CSV table of C-alpha atoms in Angstrom, one decimal:
chain,number,residue,atom,x,y,z
A,492,MET,CA,143.8,82.2,106.1
A,493,ARG,CA,142.0,83.3,109.2
A,494,GLN,CA,141.9,86.6,111.1
A,495,GLU,CA,143.0,84.8,114.3
A,496,GLU,CA,146.3,83.9,112.6
A,497,LEU,CA,146.9,87.4,111.5
A,498,LYS,CA,146.2,89.0,114.9
A,499,ALA,CA,148.4,86.4,116.6
A,500,GLY,CA,151.3,87.4,114.4
A,501,ALA,CA,151.6,84.0,112.9
A,502,LEU,CA,153.1,85.5,109.8
A,503,ASP,CA,156.1,87.9,109.5
A,504,ALA,CA,155.9,91.5,108.4
A,505,ALA,CA,156.3,90.7,104.7
A,506,ARG,CA,153.3,88.4,104.5
A,507,THR,CA,152.8,86.5,101.2
A,508,LEU,CA,149.1,86.3,100.6
A,509,LEU,CA,148.4,83.7,97.9
A,510,PRO,CA,145.4,83.8,95.5
A,511,GLY,CA,142.7,81.3,96.0
A,512,ARG,CA,142.7,81.8,99.8
A,513,THR,CA,142.8,85.5,100.3
A,514,THR,CA,140.1,88.2,100.5
A,515,VAL,CA,141.2,91.8,99.8
A,516,GLY,CA,139.2,94.5,101.5
A,517,VAL,CA,139.0,97.8,99.5
A,518,LEU,CA,138.2,101.0,101.4
A,519,GLY,CA,136.4,102.9,98.6
A,520,GLY,CA,134.1,101.6,95.9
A,521,GLY,CA,134.9,103.8,92.9
A,522,GLN,CA,136.4,103.0,89.6
A,523,LEU,CA,139.9,102.4,90.9
A,524,GLY,CA,138.5,99.8,93.3
A,525,ARG,CA,136.5,98.3,90.5
A,526,MET,CA,139.5,97.9,88.2
A,527,MET,CA,141.6,96.6,91.1
A,528,ALA,CA,139.0,94.0,91.9
A,529,LEU,CA,138.6,92.9,88.2
A,530,ALA,CA,142.4,92.5,87.9
A,531,GLY,CA,142.7,90.7,91.2
A,532,SER,CA,139.7,88.4,90.7
A,533,ALA,CA,141.3,87.2,87.5
A,534,MET,CA,144.3,86.1,89.6
A,535,GLY,CA,142.0,84.2,92.1
A,536,TYR,CA,141.7,86.8,94.9
A,537,ARG,CA,138.3,87.6,96.5
A,538,PHE,CA,137.3,91.1,97.2
A,539,VAL,CA,134.9,93.1,99.5
A,540,ALA,CA,134.5,96.9,99.3
A,541,LEU,CA,133.3,99.6,101.7
A,542,ASP,CA,131.5,102.6,100.1
A,543,PRO,CA,128.6,104.8,101.1
A,544,ALA,CA,127.0,104.8,97.6
A,545,PRO,CA,124.6,102.0,96.9
A,546,ASP,CA,125.6,100.1,93.7
A,547,ALA,CA,129.1,101.7,93.6
A,548,PRO,CA,131.3,100.8,90.6
A,549,CYS,CA,133.3,98.4,92.7
A,550,GLY,CA,130.2,97.0,94.3
A,551,GLN,CA,128.9,96.0,90.9
A,552,VAL,CA,131.7,93.4,90.5
A,553,THR,CA,132.3,92.4,94.2
A,554,PRO,CA,130.4,92.3,97.5
A,555,GLN,CA,130.0,95.7,99.1
A,556,ILE,CA,129.4,97.0,102.6
A,557,THR,CA,127.3,100.1,102.2
A,558,ALA,CA,128.2,102.6,104.9
A,559,ALA,CA,129.9,105.9,105.5
A,560,TYR,CA,133.7,105.9,105.5
A,561,ASN,CA,133.8,107.1,109.1
A,562,ASP,CA,131.5,104.3,110.2
A,563,ARG,CA,133.7,102.4,112.6
A,564,GLY,CA,131.3,99.5,112.9
A,565,ALA,CA,131.4,99.1,109.1
A,566,ALA,CA,135.2,99.4,109.2
A,567,ARG,CA,135.3,96.5,111.7
A,568,GLU,CA,133.1,94.4,109.5
A,569,LEU,CA,135.5,95.1,106.6
A,570,ALA,CA,138.4,94.0,108.8
A,571,GLN,CA,136.6,90.8,109.8
A,572,ARG,CA,135.8,89.9,106.2
A,573,ALA,CA,139.2,90.6,104.7
A,574,ASP,CA,142.6,89.2,105.1
A,575,VAL,CA,144.3,92.3,103.8
A,576,ILE,CA,143.0,95.9,103.3
A,577,THR,CA,143.9,98.5,100.8
A,578,TYR,CA,142.4,101.8,99.8
A,579,GLU,CA,141.6,103.4,96.5
A,580,PHE,CA,141.6,107.1,97.5
A,581,GLU,CA,143.6,109.3,99.9
A,582,ASN,CA,141.0,111.1,101.9
A,583,VAL,CA,140.5,108.2,104.3
A,584,ASP,CA,139.1,109.1,107.8
A,585,ALA,CA,142.1,109.2,110.1
A,586,GLY,CA,140.2,107.4,112.9
A,587,VAL,CA,139.1,104.6,110.6
A,588,ALA,CA,142.6,104.3,109.1
A,589,ALA,CA,144.0,103.9,112.6
A,590,LEU,CA,141.4,101.4,113.6
A,591,LEU,CA,142.0,99.3,110.5
A,592,THR,CA,145.8,99.2,111.1
A,593,GLU,CA,145.2,98.0,114.6
A,594,GLU,CA,142.5,95.4,113.9
A,595,SER,CA,143.5,94.2,110.4
A,596,TYR,CA,146.5,93.9,108.1
A,597,VAL,CA,147.0,97.1,106.1
A,598,PRO,CA,150.4,96.7,104.5
A,599,GLN,CA,150.3,100.3,103.2
A,600,GLY,CA,149.9,101.5,106.8
A,601,SER,CA,148.6,105.0,107.6
A,602,THR,CA,151.9,107.0,107.6
A,603,LEU,CA,152.0,107.7,103.9
A,604,LEU,CA,148.3,108.6,103.9
A,605,TYR,CA,149.0,111.1,106.7
A,606,THR,CA,151.8,112.6,104.6
A,607,THR,CA,150.0,112.8,101.2
A,608,GLN,CA,146.7,114.1,102.7
A,609,HIS,CA,148.5,117.4,103.4
A,610,ARG,CA,150.5,119.2,100.7
A,611,LEU,CA,152.9,120.9,103.1
A,612,ARG,CA,153.8,117.5,104.7
A,613,GLU,CA,154.0,115.9,101.3
A,614,LYS,CA,156.4,118.5,100.0
A,615,ALA,CA,158.6,118.3,103.0
A,616,ALA,CA,158.7,114.5,102.6
A,617,ILE,CA,159.6,114.8,98.9
A,618,GLU,CA,162.4,117.2,99.7
A,619,ALA,CA,163.7,114.9,102.5
A,620,ALA,CA,164.0,112.1,100.0
A,621,GLY,CA,166.3,114.4,97.9
A,622,VAL,CA,163.8,115.0,95.2
A,623,PRO,CA,163.1,118.6,93.9
A,624,VAL,CA,159.8,120.4,94.2
A,625,ALA,CA,158.8,123.8,93.0
A,626,PRO,CA,159.5,126.6,95.5
A,627,TYR,CA,156.6,127.1,97.9
A,628,ARG,CA,155.5,128.9,101.1
A,629,LYS,CA,152.9,128.1,103.8
A,630,VAL,CA,150.1,130.7,103.9
A,631,GLY,CA,147.7,131.4,106.6
A,632,SER,CA,146.4,134.9,105.9
A,633,LEU,CA,146.0,137.5,103.2
A,634,ALA,CA,149.0,139.3,104.6
A,635,GLU,CA,151.1,136.2,104.5
A,636,LEU,CA,149.9,135.5,100.9
A,637,THR,CA,151.0,139.0,99.8
A,638,ALA,CA,154.4,138.5,101.4
A,639,ALA,CA,154.9,135.0,100.0
A,640,ALA,CA,153.9,136.2,96.5
A,641,ALA,CA,156.4,139.0,96.6
A,642,GLU,CA,159.1,136.6,97.7
A,643,LEU,CA,158.4,133.9,95.2
A,644,GLY,CA,157.3,136.1,92.3
A,645,LEU,CA,154.2,135.8,90.1
A,646,PRO,CA,152.6,133.8,88.6
A,647,CYS,CA,151.9,131.5,91.5
A,648,VAL,CA,149.3,128.8,92.4
A,649,LEU,CA,147.4,129.0,95.7
A,650,LYS,CA,146.1,125.7,96.9
A,651,THR,CA,144.4,124.3,100.0
A,652,ALA,CA,146.8,122.2,102.0
A,653,THR,CA,144.2,119.4,102.3
A,654,GLY,CA,141.6,118.1,99.8
A,655,GLY,CA,141.1,119.4,96.3
A,656,TYR,CA,141.5,117.5,93.0
A,657,ASP,CA,140.9,118.1,89.3
A,658,GLY,CA,141.6,121.8,89.8
A,659,LYS,CA,139.3,122.2,92.8
A,660,GLY,CA,140.7,124.1,95.9
A,661,GLN,CA,143.2,126.1,93.9
A,662,ALA,CA,143.7,129.3,92.0
A,663,VAL,CA,146.3,130.7,89.6
A,664,ILE,CA,147.5,134.2,90.5
A,665,ARG,CA,149.1,136.2,87.7
A,666,GLN,CA,148.7,139.8,88.9
A,667,PRO,CA,149.1,141.4,92.4
A,668,SER,CA,145.5,142.7,92.0
A,669,ALA,CA,144.2,139.1,92.0
A,670,LEU,CA,145.7,138.1,95.4
A,671,GLU,CA,142.7,139.0,97.5
A,672,ALA,CA,140.2,137.3,95.2
A,673,ALA,CA,142.3,134.2,95.0
A,674,PHE,CA,142.6,134.1,98.8
A,675,ARG,CA,138.8,134.5,99.3
A,676,GLN,CA,138.2,131.8,96.7
A,677,VAL,CA,140.6,129.2,98.0
A,678,ALA,CA,139.9,130.0,101.7
A,679,HIS,CA,136.2,129.7,101.1
A,680,ASN,CA,135.5,133.4,101.5
A,681,ALA,CA,136.9,133.5,105.0
A,682,ALA,CA,136.4,136.8,106.6
A,683,GLU,CA,139.4,138.7,108.1
A,684,GLY,CA,140.0,137.3,111.6
A,685,ALA,CA,138.0,134.1,110.9
A,686,GLU,CA,139.7,130.7,110.9
A,687,VAL,CA,141.5,130.1,107.7
A,688,PRO,CA,142.4,126.6,106.4
A,689,GLU,CA,146.1,125.9,105.8
A,690,LEU,CA,147.1,127.0,102.4
A,691,VAL,CA,150.2,126.6,100.3
A,692,LEU,CA,151.5,129.0,97.6
A,693,GLU,CA,153.6,127.4,94.9
A,694,LYS,CA,155.7,129.2,92.4
A,695,PHE,CA,154.3,128.6,88.9
A,696,VAL,CA,156.9,126.4,87.1
A,697,LYS,CA,157.2,127.3,83.4
A,698,PHE,CA,157.1,123.8,82.1
A,699,LYS,CA,157.4,122.1,78.7
A,700,CYS,CA,155.1,119.3,79.7
A,701,GLU,CA,153.8,117.3,82.6
A,702,ILE,CA,154.7,113.6,83.1
A,703,SER,CA,153.9,111.0,85.7
A,704,VAL,CA,155.4,107.7,86.7
A,705,ILE,CA,153.6,104.9,88.5
A,706,ALA,CA,156.1,103.1,90.8
A,707,ALA,CA,155.3,100.0,92.8
A,708,ARG,CA,157.0,98.6,95.9
A,709,SER,CA,156.1,95.3,97.6
A,710,THR,CA,156.1,94.6,101.3
A,711,SER,CA,159.5,92.8,100.9
A,712,GLY,CA,161.0,95.9,99.2
A,713,GLU,CA,161.0,95.0,95.5
A,714,VAL,CA,160.5,98.1,93.3
A,715,LYS,CA,159.5,98.5,89.7
A,716,CYS,CA,158.1,101.5,87.7
A,717,PHE,CA,156.0,101.8,84.6
A,718,PRO,CA,157.1,103.9,81.6
A,719,PRO,CA,156.4,107.6,82.2
A,720,SER,CA,153.3,109.1,80.6
A,721,GLU,CA,153.0,112.5,79.2
A,722,ASN,CA,149.8,114.1,80.5
A,723,ILE,CA,147.6,116.8,78.9
A,724,HIS,CA,144.9,118.5,81.0
A,725,VAL,CA,141.8,120.4,79.9
A,726,ASN,CA,140.0,122.5,82.5
A,727,ASN,CA,142.3,121.0,85.2
A,728,ILE,CA,141.1,117.5,84.4
A,729,LEU,CA,143.3,114.9,82.8
A,730,HIS,CA,142.4,114.6,79.1
A,731,LEU,CA,145.2,112.6,77.6
A,732,SER,CA,148.1,110.4,78.6
A,733,ILE,CA,150.6,109.7,75.9
A,734,VAL,CA,153.1,106.8,76.2
A,735,PRO,CA,155.9,106.8,75.4
A,736,ALA,CA,156.1,110.4,76.8
A,737,ARG,CA,157.4,112.8,74.1
A,738,VAL,CA,160.6,113.7,76.0
A,739,PRO,CA,164.2,112.5,75.6
A,740,GLU,CA,165.0,109.0,76.9
A,741,GLU,CA,167.4,110.5,79.4
A,742,ILE,CA,164.5,112.4,81.0
A,743,ARG,CA,162.3,109.3,81.0
A,744,GLN,CA,165.0,107.4,82.8
A,745,ARG,CA,165.6,110.2,85.3
A,746,ALA,CA,161.9,110.4,86.0
A,747,CYS,CA,161.8,106.7,86.8
A,748,GLU,CA,164.9,107.0,89.1
A,749,LEU,CA,163.2,109.8,91.0
A,750,ALA,CA,159.9,107.8,91.4
A,751,GLU,CA,161.9,104.8,92.6
A,752,ARG,CA,163.8,107.0,95.1
A,753,LEU,CA,160.5,108.3,96.4
A,754,VAL,CA,158.6,105.0,96.7
A,755,SER,CA,161.6,103.5,98.6
A,756,GLY,CA,162.4,106.6,100.7
A,757,LEU,CA,158.8,106.9,101.8
A,758,ASN,CA,158.6,103.2,102.6
A,759,ALA,CA,155.5,103.0,100.4
A,760,VAL,CA,153.8,99.7,99.7
A,761,GLY,CA,151.6,99.3,96.7
A,762,LEU,CA,151.5,102.0,94.0
A,763,LEU,CA,152.8,105.5,94.2
A,764,ALA,CA,151.9,107.9,91.4
A,765,VAL,CA,154.5,110.7,91.0
A,766,GLU,CA,153.4,113.7,88.9
A,767,MET,CA,156.3,115.9,87.6
A,768,PHE,CA,156.9,119.0,85.6
A,769,VAL,CA,159.5,119.0,82.8
A,770,THR,CA,161.1,122.4,82.1
A,771,ASP,CA,162.6,123.6,78.9
A,772,ASP,CA,166.0,123.0,80.4
A,773,GLY,CA,165.2,119.4,81.1
A,774,ASP,CA,164.8,119.8,84.9
A,775,LEU,CA,162.2,117.8,86.8
A,776,PHE,CA,160.1,119.0,89.7
A,777,VAL,CA,157.7,116.8,91.5
A,778,ASN,CA,154.2,118.3,91.7
A,779,GLU,CA,152.1,115.8,93.6
A,780,LEU,CA,152.0,112.2,94.9
A,781,ALA,CA,149.1,109.7,95.0
A,782,PRO,CA,149.6,106.5,97.0
A,783,ARG,CA,147.2,104.4,94.9
A,784,PRO,CA,146.4,103.5,91.3
A,785,HIS,CA,146.2,106.7,89.2
A,786,ASN,CA,144.3,108.0,86.2
A,787,SER,CA,147.5,108.5,84.3
A,788,GLY,CA,148.3,104.8,84.7
A,789,HIS,CA,145.2,103.5,83.1
A,790,TYR,CA,147.1,103.0,79.8
A,791,THR,CA,148.8,100.0,81.5
A,792,MET,CA,145.6,98.0,81.4
A,793,ASP,CA,146.0,97.2,77.6
A,794,ALA,CA,149.5,98.5,76.7
A,795,CYS,CA,151.8,96.9,79.3
A,796,VAL,CA,152.7,93.3,80.2
A,797,THR,CA,151.2,93.9,83.7
A,798,SER,CA,148.5,96.5,84.5
A,799,GLN,CA,148.9,99.0,87.4
A,800,PHE,CA,146.0,97.3,89.1
A,801,GLU,CA,147.5,93.8,89.0
A,802,GLN,CA,150.8,95.3,90.1
A,803,HIS,CA,149.1,96.9,93.1
A,804,ILE,CA,147.6,93.6,94.2
A,805,ARG,CA,150.9,91.8,93.7
A,806,ALA,CA,152.7,94.5,95.8
A,807,ILE,CA,150.3,94.4,98.8
A,808,CYS,CA,150.2,90.6,98.8
A,809,ASN,CA,154.0,90.3,98.4
A,810,LEU,CA,154.0,88.4,95.1
A,811,PRO,CA,156.9,89.0,92.8
A,812,LEU,CA,156.2,92.2,90.9
A,813,GLY,CA,155.1,91.9,87.3
A,814,GLU,CA,157.0,92.9,84.2
A,815,THR,CA,156.2,96.6,83.3
A,816,SER,CA,157.4,96.7,79.7
A,817,LEU,CA,155.3,98.6,77.2
A,818,LEU,CA,153.9,96.3,74.5
A,819,THR,CA,152.7,99.1,72.2
A,820,PRO,CA,152.5,102.9,72.0
A,821,VAL,CA,149.3,104.1,73.5
A,822,VAL,CA,147.2,107.2,74.0
A,823,MET,CA,144.7,107.1,76.9
A,824,VAL,CA,141.8,109.5,76.6
A,825,ASN,CA,139.3,110.1,79.5
A,826,VAL,CA,135.6,109.8,78.9
A,827,LEU,CA,133.7,112.5,80.8
A,828,GLY,CA,130.0,112.8,81.4
A,829,GLU,CA,129.5,115.0,78.3
A,830,HIS,CA,131.3,112.5,76.1
A,831,LEU,CA,129.6,109.3,77.4
A,832,ASP,CA,126.6,109.0,75.1
A,833,GLY,CA,128.6,109.7,72.0
A,834,VAL,CA,131.3,107.2,73.0
A,835,ILE,CA,128.7,104.5,73.7
A,836,GLN,CA,127.0,105.1,70.4
A,837,ARG,CA,130.3,104.7,68.5
A,838,THR,CA,130.8,101.2,70.0
A,839,GLY,CA,127.9,99.9,67.9
A,840,GLN,CA,129.4,101.1,64.7
A,841,ALA,CA,132.4,100.3,62.5
A,842,ASP,CA,135.2,102.7,63.5
A,843,GLU,CA,136.4,103.9,60.1
A,844,VAL,CA,138.8,106.4,61.6
A,845,ALA,CA,140.5,103.7,63.7
A,846,ASN,CA,140.7,101.4,60.8
A,847,ARG,CA,142.3,104.0,58.6
A,848,LEU,CA,144.8,105.0,61.2
A,849,GLY,CA,145.6,101.5,62.4
A,850,ILE,CA,144.2,102.2,65.9
A,851,VAL,CA,142.7,99.6,68.3
A,852,PRO,CA,140.4,101.4,70.7
A,853,LYS,CA,139.9,99.6,74.1
A,854,LEU,CA,136.9,101.0,76.0
A,855,HIS,CA,136.6,100.9,79.8
A,856,ILE,CA,133.3,102.2,81.3
A,857,TYR,CA,133.2,102.6,85.1
A,858,GLY,CA,129.6,101.9,85.9
A,859,LYS,CA,128.8,105.1,87.7
A,860,THR,CA,125.1,105.6,88.3
A,861,GLU,CA,125.0,109.3,87.5
A,862,SER,CA,126.7,111.0,84.5
A,863,LYS,CA,127.7,114.6,85.0
A,864,ASN,CA,129.7,117.0,82.9
A,865,GLY,CA,133.3,117.0,84.0
A,866,ARG,CA,132.9,113.6,85.8
A,867,LYS,CA,135.2,110.8,84.8
A,868,MET,CA,132.9,108.0,83.4
A,869,GLY,CA,135.4,105.9,81.6
A,870,HIS,CA,138.5,105.9,79.4
A,871,ILE,CA,139.7,104.6,76.1
A,872,ASN,CA,143.1,103.2,75.5
A,873,LEU,CA,144.1,103.7,71.9
A,874,LEU,CA,146.7,101.1,70.9
A,875,CYS,CA,148.7,102.3,68.0
A,876,LYS,CA,151.9,102.0,66.0
A,877,ASP,CA,152.7,105.7,66.7
A,878,THR,CA,151.2,108.0,69.4
A,879,GLY,CA,150.6,110.6,66.6
A,880,HIS,CA,148.0,108.2,65.2
A,881,GLY,CA,146.2,108.0,68.5
A,882,LEU,CA,146.2,111.8,68.8
A,883,SER,CA,144.8,112.0,65.3
A,884,TRP,CA,141.9,109.6,66.3
A,885,VAL,CA,141.0,111.9,69.2
A,886,GLU,CA,141.1,114.9,66.9
A,887,GLN,CA,139.1,113.3,64.1
A,888,THR,CA,136.4,111.7,66.2
A,889,ASN,CA,135.2,115.1,67.4
A,890,LEU,CA,133.8,113.7,70.7
A,891,TRP,CA,136.0,115.9,72.9
A,892,ARG,CA,134.8,119.3,71.6
A,893,ASN,CA,131.7,119.7,73.7
């Protein structure tokens, strides 16, 4: 397939891009792009990535254009070398995103990126789809924060409207005396009268647990979702994903229905990760969206008929979506920089704990060049007869206590 054909509109909107003759361009060269390329290459697709870091994780398994994300010349090169372009992270430069949608085929478009890059726009879009979110208010000053906190009640969570991940760019406020410190922290110590970034104050939802659903939608509108995962965070970083989620089946079904409503209502193409709070009363509130493969969906690589990464390629290339059934209970545990050496050392030894519990650990290392505490360096999918056994393995291996 040639770029001339695409630009001439030789194919209709729901283009079916077959393996063996299609190159997928990936904006971003991190671990999500790497796992996407590995899954797609097995199907017969070729890949090329754009990332500013030399020897990026995706670039280790596929050709890479090494340039800044806002380098329009590099973006044009990516467009010329690829038949279809996808992205592995949300914070894509708006100008580059617009350029790529004009000069190449980007089935995901830029509208959903524009929505999910800004928490206030995202929440409004979720509500417009008829899906509940926690009560929130827009905040632009300390005075507005004080008024919003009085209206919503404490505790609340103050977040930047743009950017921020793994707990960055946010602060939990439990007492009125903490309002000013939280404002200074999240607004980057903005002085009174200085320009303040847009902020959002969210009422703290008293939740029983957090779950997420990965939903997929193809360019022709086919929709499927993966089984919900129960997610446990430590220091605002995802630590464990437990599947099946330890909630009633009715809640799991309702979570999938909400995710499918969102992925269709937002006209998403590819994957949409939907994070939700589950209250003691069984209510569901959507917390955040991510229009890409997601950390909480890594369990699908070994525990589902189709992985989230293969599903994403199927969706953007308009192949029939793969079966999403769970083959085995699974616990996914993230490997951070402080865990990496211990995890690697264990791979050369017989795992007596796993043998005793009937666990099959499947290790995935991302190939990042620098290991840092708190940085995601890999994950392990613990295939088990019961998720309690997987949790016991995590407890007994002692790797996650440092």
